[in-house]
Amino acid sequence: MSGLAILLVDDHPVVREGYRRLIERQPGLRVVAEAETAAEAYEAYRRCRPDVTILDMSLPGAGGLEAIRHIRQWDKGARILVFTMHQSAAFAVKAFEAGALGYITKTSPPSELIRAVEAISRGGHSISADIAAELAAERLTNRTSPLDGLGVREAEILRMFAAGMETERIAAALNLSLKTVQNYHYQIKAKTGARTDAHLVWMAISAGLLADDCPPQ
Amino acid sequence: MSGLAILLVDDHPVVREGYRRLIERQPGLRVVAEAETAAEAYEAYRRCRPDVTILDMSLPGAGGLEAIRHIRQWDKGARILVFTMHQSAAFAVKAFEAGALGYITKTSPPSELIRAVEAISRGGHSISADIAAELAAERLTNRTSPLDGLGVREAEILRMFAAGMETERIAAALNLSLKTVQNYHYQIKAKTGARTDAHLVWMAISAGLLADDCPPQ
DNA sequence: AATTCCGCCGGGCAAATTTCCCGATCTCAC
DNA sequence: GTGAGATCGGGAAATTTGCCCGGCGGAATT
């Protein structure tokens, strides 16, 4: 075990070379493979099983997001650090959704890349300061779940519904008419824009409406 | 470093005393602190940072589970051994979920407690033989998801449905009649015993039917 | 005080869906 | 070849949904 094995994926050889130098100057880090495309990245990953994969978002062919998903599908534990020029929180969110553990923009000082690699190799996360700031701002201004337009009663009924209770039982538990609960059900779907009961369940989950006792029965 | 430092948490002073004697008779073990409540346990833990914490589940106030979670939140590496009268696999599961590393019932011979403390101090786990047997039996008899009686088509439709797709869209995607999908929907509910669409979603989740791309949209 | 607004509660009614029932294939194993 | 079971769909009754409405009570505005 001589340090962390790193896979470098970037379609620009010059950039790759520069960062390979930077990385290999660090004791404990070594580049074990390089790739230019999403397909190559996947191949190289399977061959080398690196500890950390550093990956650019804009790859020819399938694209960086696809590469992340593909690799993560093969190895759920893959530690992928996105290192890219896209200075956009939206991109970062997509990357994290695809399974990346870190997102560093190329405008960051080299030391930040090194720190990120080390953080990720230990199972942590890492985000560029600029992206983090943007995300934080978005959180603060735009803390809008599709569910917070709901009244207390509506939220209560949604919780029971999402937990798997039948409409009738909810009505009984709340001393309401069956019709009322049905109307709430409809109202909730209208307000949230859910077109499906299952959709509604997911909203309730992601809004944290359910306690730890989610699985019914 | 003269042996393992132990924190003893139990609301019953007599029991505490008895086991303190037992423990201190062992070379290499010593009790460095005792506590009666969840809050005291947390305080004592922060003060002493014991190697192993022996903790009863039924504490006045917050309760044992809360205490485990609280301590583990402060110190992810805390080694907590639950030592309790509750001879129930369900309780044990809850304890492990909360972050305990061992679960020994008070009906066990004292030697088992000592062995458990030593096992846990070395980073291992420990379960009472009776609880282990109960859990194993549960696995063997009850290793049956309500979903594995479903055919491939049924499972496929369930997956799409649980992901939030409308019946009509499923039919279109699968080149089936709307009516057929409706019938599958009904069939699935009948086979699984789900009385509610939301219930069905939970089943699909716990059966691992959904990929990571659960949240719709 | 009067008025307006808004959340809660439910009726009504057409349209849609669910719930069961059924039959037709097609495959596969015995 | 016969029975079992998965797949696919029609039909009819029962329920639910979608949408609109009205009443009640409290809080805020005027």
XYZ file of C-alpha atoms (C1' of nucleotides) in Angstrom:
494
model
C 0.000 0.000 0.000
C 2.122 2.893 -1.181
C -0.360 5.719 -0.931
C -3.537 6.466 -2.778
C -4.037 5.186 -6.306
C -5.548 7.862 -8.499
C -7.270 7.692 -11.869
C -7.112 10.915 -13.868
C -9.851 11.572 -16.422
C -9.681 14.658 -18.614
C -9.947 15.085 -22.337
C -7.168 17.640 -22.424
C -3.726 15.985 -22.299
C -1.961 19.162 -21.289
C -4.213 19.755 -18.327
C -3.853 16.132 -17.381
C -0.089 16.377 -17.499
C -0.061 19.485 -15.342
C -2.149 17.954 -12.653
C -0.350 14.673 -12.828
C 2.832 16.564 -11.933
C 1.093 18.321 -9.109
C -0.306 15.107 -7.727
C 2.865 13.105 -7.963
C 4.739 15.783 -6.097
C 2.606 14.857 -3.107
C 3.916 11.993 -1.045
C 1.220 9.387 -0.648
C -0.474 10.091 -3.962
C 0.230 8.454 -7.281
C -1.521 8.391 -10.620
C -2.099 4.818 -11.701
C -4.039 5.485 -14.882
C -5.369 8.192 -17.165
C -8.335 8.353 -19.505
C -9.701 10.770 -22.066
C -13.279 9.671 -22.562
C -16.122 8.331 -20.475
C -15.707 4.883 -21.971
C -11.970 4.852 -21.316
C -12.580 6.047 -17.805
C -14.907 3.159 -17.133
C -12.439 0.678 -18.601
C -9.551 2.108 -16.639
C -11.564 2.121 -13.453
C -12.443 -1.545 -13.770
C -8.847 -2.407 -14.538
C -7.180 -0.416 -11.762
C -9.857 0.098 -9.116
C -8.243 3.354 -8.009
C -8.825 4.801 -4.569
C -9.884 8.133 -5.995
C -10.965 9.139 -9.494
C -10.460 12.727 -10.583
C -12.803 13.489 -13.429
C -13.637 16.399 -15.668
C -17.302 17.028 -16.386
C -16.952 17.836 -20.068
C -15.826 14.649 -21.725
C -16.235 13.715 -25.348
C -18.858 11.083 -25.959
C -21.008 10.082 -23.041
C -20.062 13.058 -20.863
C -18.836 13.244 -17.321
C -22.169 12.649 -15.587
C -22.717 9.463 -17.509
C -19.220 8.316 -16.629
C -19.893 8.887 -12.951
C -23.136 6.962 -13.052
C -21.578 4.153 -15.025
C -18.683 3.726 -12.661
C -20.843 4.011 -9.573
C -23.174 1.434 -10.990
C -20.325 -1.017 -11.204
C -18.799 -0.043 -7.871
C -21.117 1.565 -5.350
C -18.123 2.581 -3.281
C -16.293 4.431 -6.025
C -14.841 7.713 -4.787
C -15.100 10.224 -7.578
C -13.933 13.811 -7.398
C -15.204 16.105 -10.105
C -12.613 18.667 -11.110
C -13.946 20.977 -13.727
C -14.162 24.462 -15.139
C -17.922 24.694 -14.734
C -18.398 27.163 -11.945
C -22.054 26.435 -11.466
C -23.941 25.104 -8.488
C -26.429 23.443 -10.817
C -23.670 21.366 -12.342
C -22.369 20.479 -8.924
C -25.786 19.299 -7.808
C -26.057 17.096 -10.872
C -22.632 15.660 -10.167
C -23.512 14.821 -6.573
C -26.769 13.295 -7.682
C -24.864 11.134 -10.112
C -22.715 9.891 -7.242
C -19.674 12.149 -7.067
C -18.225 12.768 -3.612
C -16.523 16.028 -4.401
C -16.704 18.985 -6.763
C -13.755 21.311 -7.211
C -13.517 24.009 -9.852
C -10.319 24.484 -11.813
C -10.046 28.034 -10.532
C -9.286 26.655 -7.082
C -5.683 26.696 -5.860
C -3.913 23.369 -6.393
C -3.753 22.809 -2.671
C -7.527 22.574 -2.588
C -7.456 19.716 -5.067
C -4.967 17.849 -2.908
C -7.038 18.409 0.199
C -10.129 17.231 -1.622
C -8.455 14.038 -2.780
C -7.399 13.265 0.744
C -10.780 14.096 2.207
C -12.544 11.895 -0.280
C -10.156 9.012 0.181
C -11.175 9.009 3.817
C -14.819 8.783 2.841
C -15.591 12.466 3.200
C -16.939 15.056 0.822
C -15.472 18.161 -0.682
C -16.863 21.203 -2.425
C -15.164 24.261 -3.850
C -15.614 27.257 -1.627
C -17.243 29.259 -4.398
C -19.735 26.530 -5.222
C -20.445 25.968 -1.557
C -21.202 29.642 -1.119
C -23.554 29.607 -4.076
C -25.369 26.549 -2.775
C -25.629 28.023 0.691
C -27.081 31.233 -0.687
C -29.585 29.227 -2.678
C -30.571 27.349 0.477
C -31.097 30.495 2.427
C -33.077 32.421 -0.109
C -34.856 29.573 -1.755
C -35.647 27.134 1.036
C -38.778 26.073 -0.775
C -40.022 22.549 -0.590
C -43.128 21.960 -2.672
C -44.671 20.981 0.637
C -44.431 24.144 2.679
C -47.475 25.677 1.101
C -49.487 23.098 2.958
C -51.516 23.835 6.063
C -50.973 21.877 9.247
C -53.972 19.677 8.627
C -52.868 18.964 5.112
C -49.387 18.057 6.243
C -50.785 15.828 8.939
C -52.958 13.950 6.506
C -50.128 13.715 4.018
C -47.948 12.150 6.678
C -50.543 9.532 7.520
C -51.269 8.865 3.905
C -47.623 8.512 2.982
C -47.144 6.141 5.883
C -49.558 3.825 4.166
C -52.838 4.406 5.997
C -56.096 3.941 4.130
C -58.247 7.011 3.605
C -60.949 5.549 5.780
C -58.632 4.874 8.693
C -57.287 8.399 8.511
C -60.799 9.761 8.668
C -61.559 7.609 11.662
C -58.342 8.561 13.425
C -59.003 12.240 12.891
C -62.748 12.169 13.415
C -63.368 13.507 9.978
C -65.757 12.596 7.228
C -64.383 10.234 4.630
C -65.210 12.859 2.086
C -63.132 15.441 3.876
C -60.075 13.273 3.836
C -60.634 12.544 0.175
C -60.853 16.258 -0.451
C -57.623 16.859 1.456
C -55.986 14.163 -0.541
C -57.019 15.918 -3.708
C -56.061 19.324 -2.355
C -52.614 18.101 -1.402
C -52.029 16.647 -4.818
C -53.154 19.872 -6.418
C -50.941 22.045 -4.207
C -47.844 19.923 -4.552
C -48.327 19.146 -8.203
C -47.989 15.428 -7.611
C -49.749 13.516 -10.300
C -49.493 10.189 -8.558
C -49.838 8.844 -5.066
C -46.396 7.337 -5.265
C -45.028 10.716 -6.257
C -46.621 12.128 -3.134
C -44.908 9.546 -0.977
C -41.551 10.578 -2.356
C -42.261 14.217 -1.648
C -43.184 13.406 1.909
C -39.984 11.441 2.299
C -37.705 14.078 0.883
C -39.404 16.719 2.972
C -38.613 14.672 6.058
C -42.276 14.459 6.980
C -42.024 10.836 8.009
C -40.551 9.796 11.319
C -38.125 6.887 11.567
C -41.024 4.494 11.586
C -41.591 4.739 7.891
C -42.052 1.109 6.905
C -45.679 0.431 7.616
C -46.983 -2.507 9.636
C -2.710 3.108 30.477
C -3.532 0.508 33.061
C -6.176 -1.498 31.269
C -9.540 -0.560 29.889
C -11.454 2.386 31.301
C -15.110 1.567 31.688
C -18.155 3.765 32.174
C -21.063 2.044 33.881
C -24.571 3.333 33.196
C -27.534 1.817 35.018
C -30.332 3.387 36.979
C -30.206 0.709 39.625
C -27.374 1.347 42.097
C -27.402 -2.203 43.408
C -27.003 -3.724 39.994
C -24.286 -1.202 39.249
C -22.457 -2.130 42.413
C -22.644 -5.831 41.665
C -21.227 -5.484 38.242
C -18.640 -3.004 39.347
C -17.320 -5.676 41.697
C -17.343 -8.241 38.935
C -15.517 -5.959 36.556
C -12.897 -4.807 38.980
C -12.055 -8.365 39.835
C -10.802 -8.685 36.285
C -7.232 -7.580 35.750
C -7.081 -5.041 32.974
C -10.541 -3.606 33.578
C -11.472 -0.706 35.776
C -14.568 1.382 36.232
C -13.721 5.044 35.855
C -17.198 6.478 36.181
C -20.832 5.644 36.772
C -24.070 7.285 35.719
C -27.764 6.824 36.394
C -29.472 8.731 33.621
C -28.976 9.394 29.932
C -27.908 12.948 30.642
C -25.410 11.878 33.294
C -24.086 9.231 30.961
C -23.413 11.791 28.298
C -21.693 14.109 30.783
C -19.586 11.324 32.209
C -18.638 10.118 28.769
C -17.390 13.529 27.727
C -15.459 13.892 30.953
C -13.793 10.494 31.000
C -13.828 9.266 27.400
C -13.917 5.649 28.563
C -12.748 2.830 26.348
C -16.004 0.962 26.780
C -19.400 2.096 28.028
C -21.718 -0.457 29.565
C -25.251 0.815 29.380
C -28.700 -0.327 30.389
C -31.506 0.232 27.909
C -34.128 1.353 30.382
C -32.927 4.639 31.775
C -35.009 7.323 33.377
C -35.462 10.370 31.213
C -34.242 10.183 27.669
C -33.866 6.409 27.632
C -31.007 4.204 26.624
C -31.396 4.505 22.866
C -31.263 8.262 23.067
C -28.178 8.043 25.227
C -26.434 5.853 22.678
C -27.290 8.175 19.841
C -26.240 11.225 21.815
C -22.872 9.806 22.766
C -22.210 8.439 19.299
C -23.064 11.789 17.850
C -20.368 13.376 19.929
C -17.850 10.578 19.416
C -18.366 8.430 16.355
C -15.878 5.931 17.737
C -17.623 5.382 21.055
C -17.730 1.716 22.006
C -20.986 1.059 23.736
C -22.120 -2.279 25.098
C -25.778 -2.591 25.937
C -26.358 -4.740 28.984
C -29.996 -5.111 29.716
C -32.864 -7.264 30.839
C -34.785 -6.930 27.590
C -34.507 -10.322 26.004
C -35.837 -9.239 22.656
C -34.246 -9.259 19.239
C -36.263 -6.201 18.277
C -34.655 -4.208 21.078
C -31.241 -5.450 20.061
C -31.780 -4.342 16.489
C -32.775 -0.886 17.683
C -29.686 -0.709 19.854
C -27.373 -1.619 16.996
C -29.102 0.883 14.754
C -28.509 3.532 17.375
C -24.810 2.694 17.307
C -24.196 0.112 19.998
C -21.477 -2.436 19.326
C -22.745 -5.130 21.633
C -25.933 -6.390 23.240
C -25.815 -8.715 26.228
C -28.824 -9.702 28.322
C -28.619 -9.756 32.085
C -29.490 -13.424 32.107
C -26.106 -14.174 30.576
C -23.348 -15.550 32.805
C -20.976 -12.858 34.063
C -18.178 -14.294 31.997
C -20.065 -13.376 28.866
C -20.143 -9.730 29.912
C -16.403 -9.747 30.436
C -15.798 -11.380 27.089
C -18.067 -8.846 25.434
C -16.221 -5.916 26.983
C -12.941 -7.248 25.727
C -14.278 -8.007 22.283
C -15.705 -4.528 21.946
C -12.586 -2.831 23.200
C -10.776 -4.465 20.325
C -13.289 -3.037 17.876
C -15.408 -6.152 17.577
C -19.056 -6.871 18.210
C -20.863 -9.019 20.685
C -24.354 -10.423 20.990
C -25.942 -12.609 23.619
C -26.292 -16.176 22.454
C -30.052 -16.131 23.017
C -30.541 -12.942 21.021
C -28.264 -14.181 18.277
C -30.304 -17.364 18.035
C -33.514 -15.390 17.815
C -32.132 -13.172 15.083
C -30.796 -16.132 13.144
C -34.124 -17.932 13.354
C -35.866 -14.814 12.116
C -33.506 -14.678 9.161
C -34.048 -18.283 8.231
C -37.768 -18.548 8.607
C -38.750 -15.080 7.628
C -36.277 -14.277 4.890
C -39.195 -13.743 2.585
C -40.032 -10.410 1.136
C -43.727 -10.122 0.309
C -42.511 -9.181 -3.135
C -40.801 -12.319 -4.306
C -44.017 -14.004 -5.299
C -44.311 -11.499 -8.117
C -43.601 -12.274 -11.722
C -41.064 -10.268 -13.703
C -43.733 -8.198 -15.387
C -45.400 -7.464 -12.092
C -42.133 -6.420 -10.531
C -41.355 -4.219 -13.494
C -44.666 -2.461 -13.280
C -44.364 -2.122 -9.538
C -40.996 -0.462 -9.970
C -42.345 2.061 -12.441
C -45.396 2.686 -10.349
C -43.419 3.172 -7.166
C -41.144 5.578 -8.968
C -44.154 7.790 -9.469
C -45.206 7.088 -13.043
C -48.858 7.417 -13.978
C -50.668 4.274 -15.049
C -51.129 5.634 -18.523
C -47.471 6.405 -18.996
C -46.529 2.931 -17.850
C -48.892 1.431 -20.369
C -47.400 3.561 -23.111
C -43.855 2.751 -22.102
C -44.580 -0.971 -22.086
C -46.898 -1.048 -25.082
C -49.694 -2.422 -23.003
C -53.339 -1.600 -22.746
C -54.234 0.815 -19.975
C -56.542 -1.840 -18.710
C -53.752 -4.358 -18.454
C -51.643 -2.076 -16.331
C -54.627 -1.364 -14.112
C -55.108 -5.070 -13.710
C -51.446 -5.582 -12.825
C -51.714 -2.821 -10.313
C -54.606 -4.606 -8.695
C -52.904 -7.976 -8.931
C -49.782 -6.654 -7.262
C -51.746 -5.190 -4.409
C -53.580 -8.461 -3.990
C -50.398 -10.554 -4.008
C -48.447 -8.344 -1.657
C -51.332 -7.613 0.627
C -50.784 -3.893 0.360
C -53.980 -2.077 1.051
C -52.691 1.261 -0.102
C -50.582 2.624 -2.907
C -48.300 4.273 -0.410
C -47.870 0.947 1.337
C -46.809 -0.495 -1.991
C -44.180 2.171 -2.407
C -42.675 1.257 0.947
C -42.580 -2.383 0.016
C -40.807 -1.589 -3.206
C -38.309 0.514 -1.307
C -37.544 -2.036 1.357
C -37.232 -4.731 -1.274
C -34.604 -2.636 -3.011
C -36.626 -2.535 -6.198
C -35.884 1.110 -6.834
C -32.565 2.309 -8.162
C -30.878 5.329 -6.630
C -32.903 7.569 -8.865
C -35.949 7.225 -6.710
C -37.021 10.845 -6.360
C -39.227 11.440 -9.351
C -39.042 14.399 -11.748
C -67.387 46.865 14.575
C -67.581 45.649 10.259
C -65.405 43.411 6.671
C -62.334 40.480 4.398
C -59.386 36.732 4.146
C -58.123 32.100 4.931
C -57.914 27.471 6.888
C -60.928 23.842 8.062
C -64.843 20.797 7.046
C -67.940 18.454 3.995
C -71.843 17.777 0.037
C -72.601 16.915 -4.993
C -71.812 14.946 -9.405
C -69.514 13.547 -13.588
C -65.451 11.145 -14.899
C -61.957 8.122 -13.873
C -60.080 4.323 -11.473
C -60.252 0.215 -8.701
C -62.004 -4.175 -7.805
C -63.200 -8.340 -9.021
C -64.707 -11.514 -12.410
C -63.818 -13.721 -16.657
C -61.484 -15.833 -21.072
C -57.532 -16.196 -24.425
C -52.733 -17.249 -25.356
C -48.209 -19.095 -24.646
C -44.732 -21.524 -22.218
C -42.947 -24.897 -19.449
C -42.638 -28.892 -16.805
C -44.209 -33.407 -15.616
C -51.167 -33.719 -23.409
C -52.421 -31.907 -19.452
C -52.244 -28.873 -15.772
C -50.007 -24.806 -13.747
C -48.951 -20.307 -14.144
C -47.466 -15.982 -16.394
C -49.049 -12.559 -19.598
C -52.551 -9.843 -21.689
C -57.087 -7.699 -21.820
C -62.607 -7.113 -21.592
C -66.763 -6.101 -18.551
C -69.588 -4.332 -14.730
C -70.166 -2.732 -10.299
C -68.197 -0.177 -6.597
C -65.151 3.457 -5.196
C -62.343 7.232 -5.692
C -60.897 11.385 -7.992
C -61.351 15.917 -9.841
C -63.404 20.022 -9.330
C -66.884 23.261 -7.669
C -69.548 24.767 -4.204
C -71.106 26.561 0.623
C -70.707 27.090 5.723
C -68.143 27.894 9.872
C -64.804 30.235 12.895
C -60.722 32.799 13.858
C -57.293 36.451 12.606
C -56.153 40.471 10.329
C -57.503 44.788 8.075
C -60.077 48.860 7.786
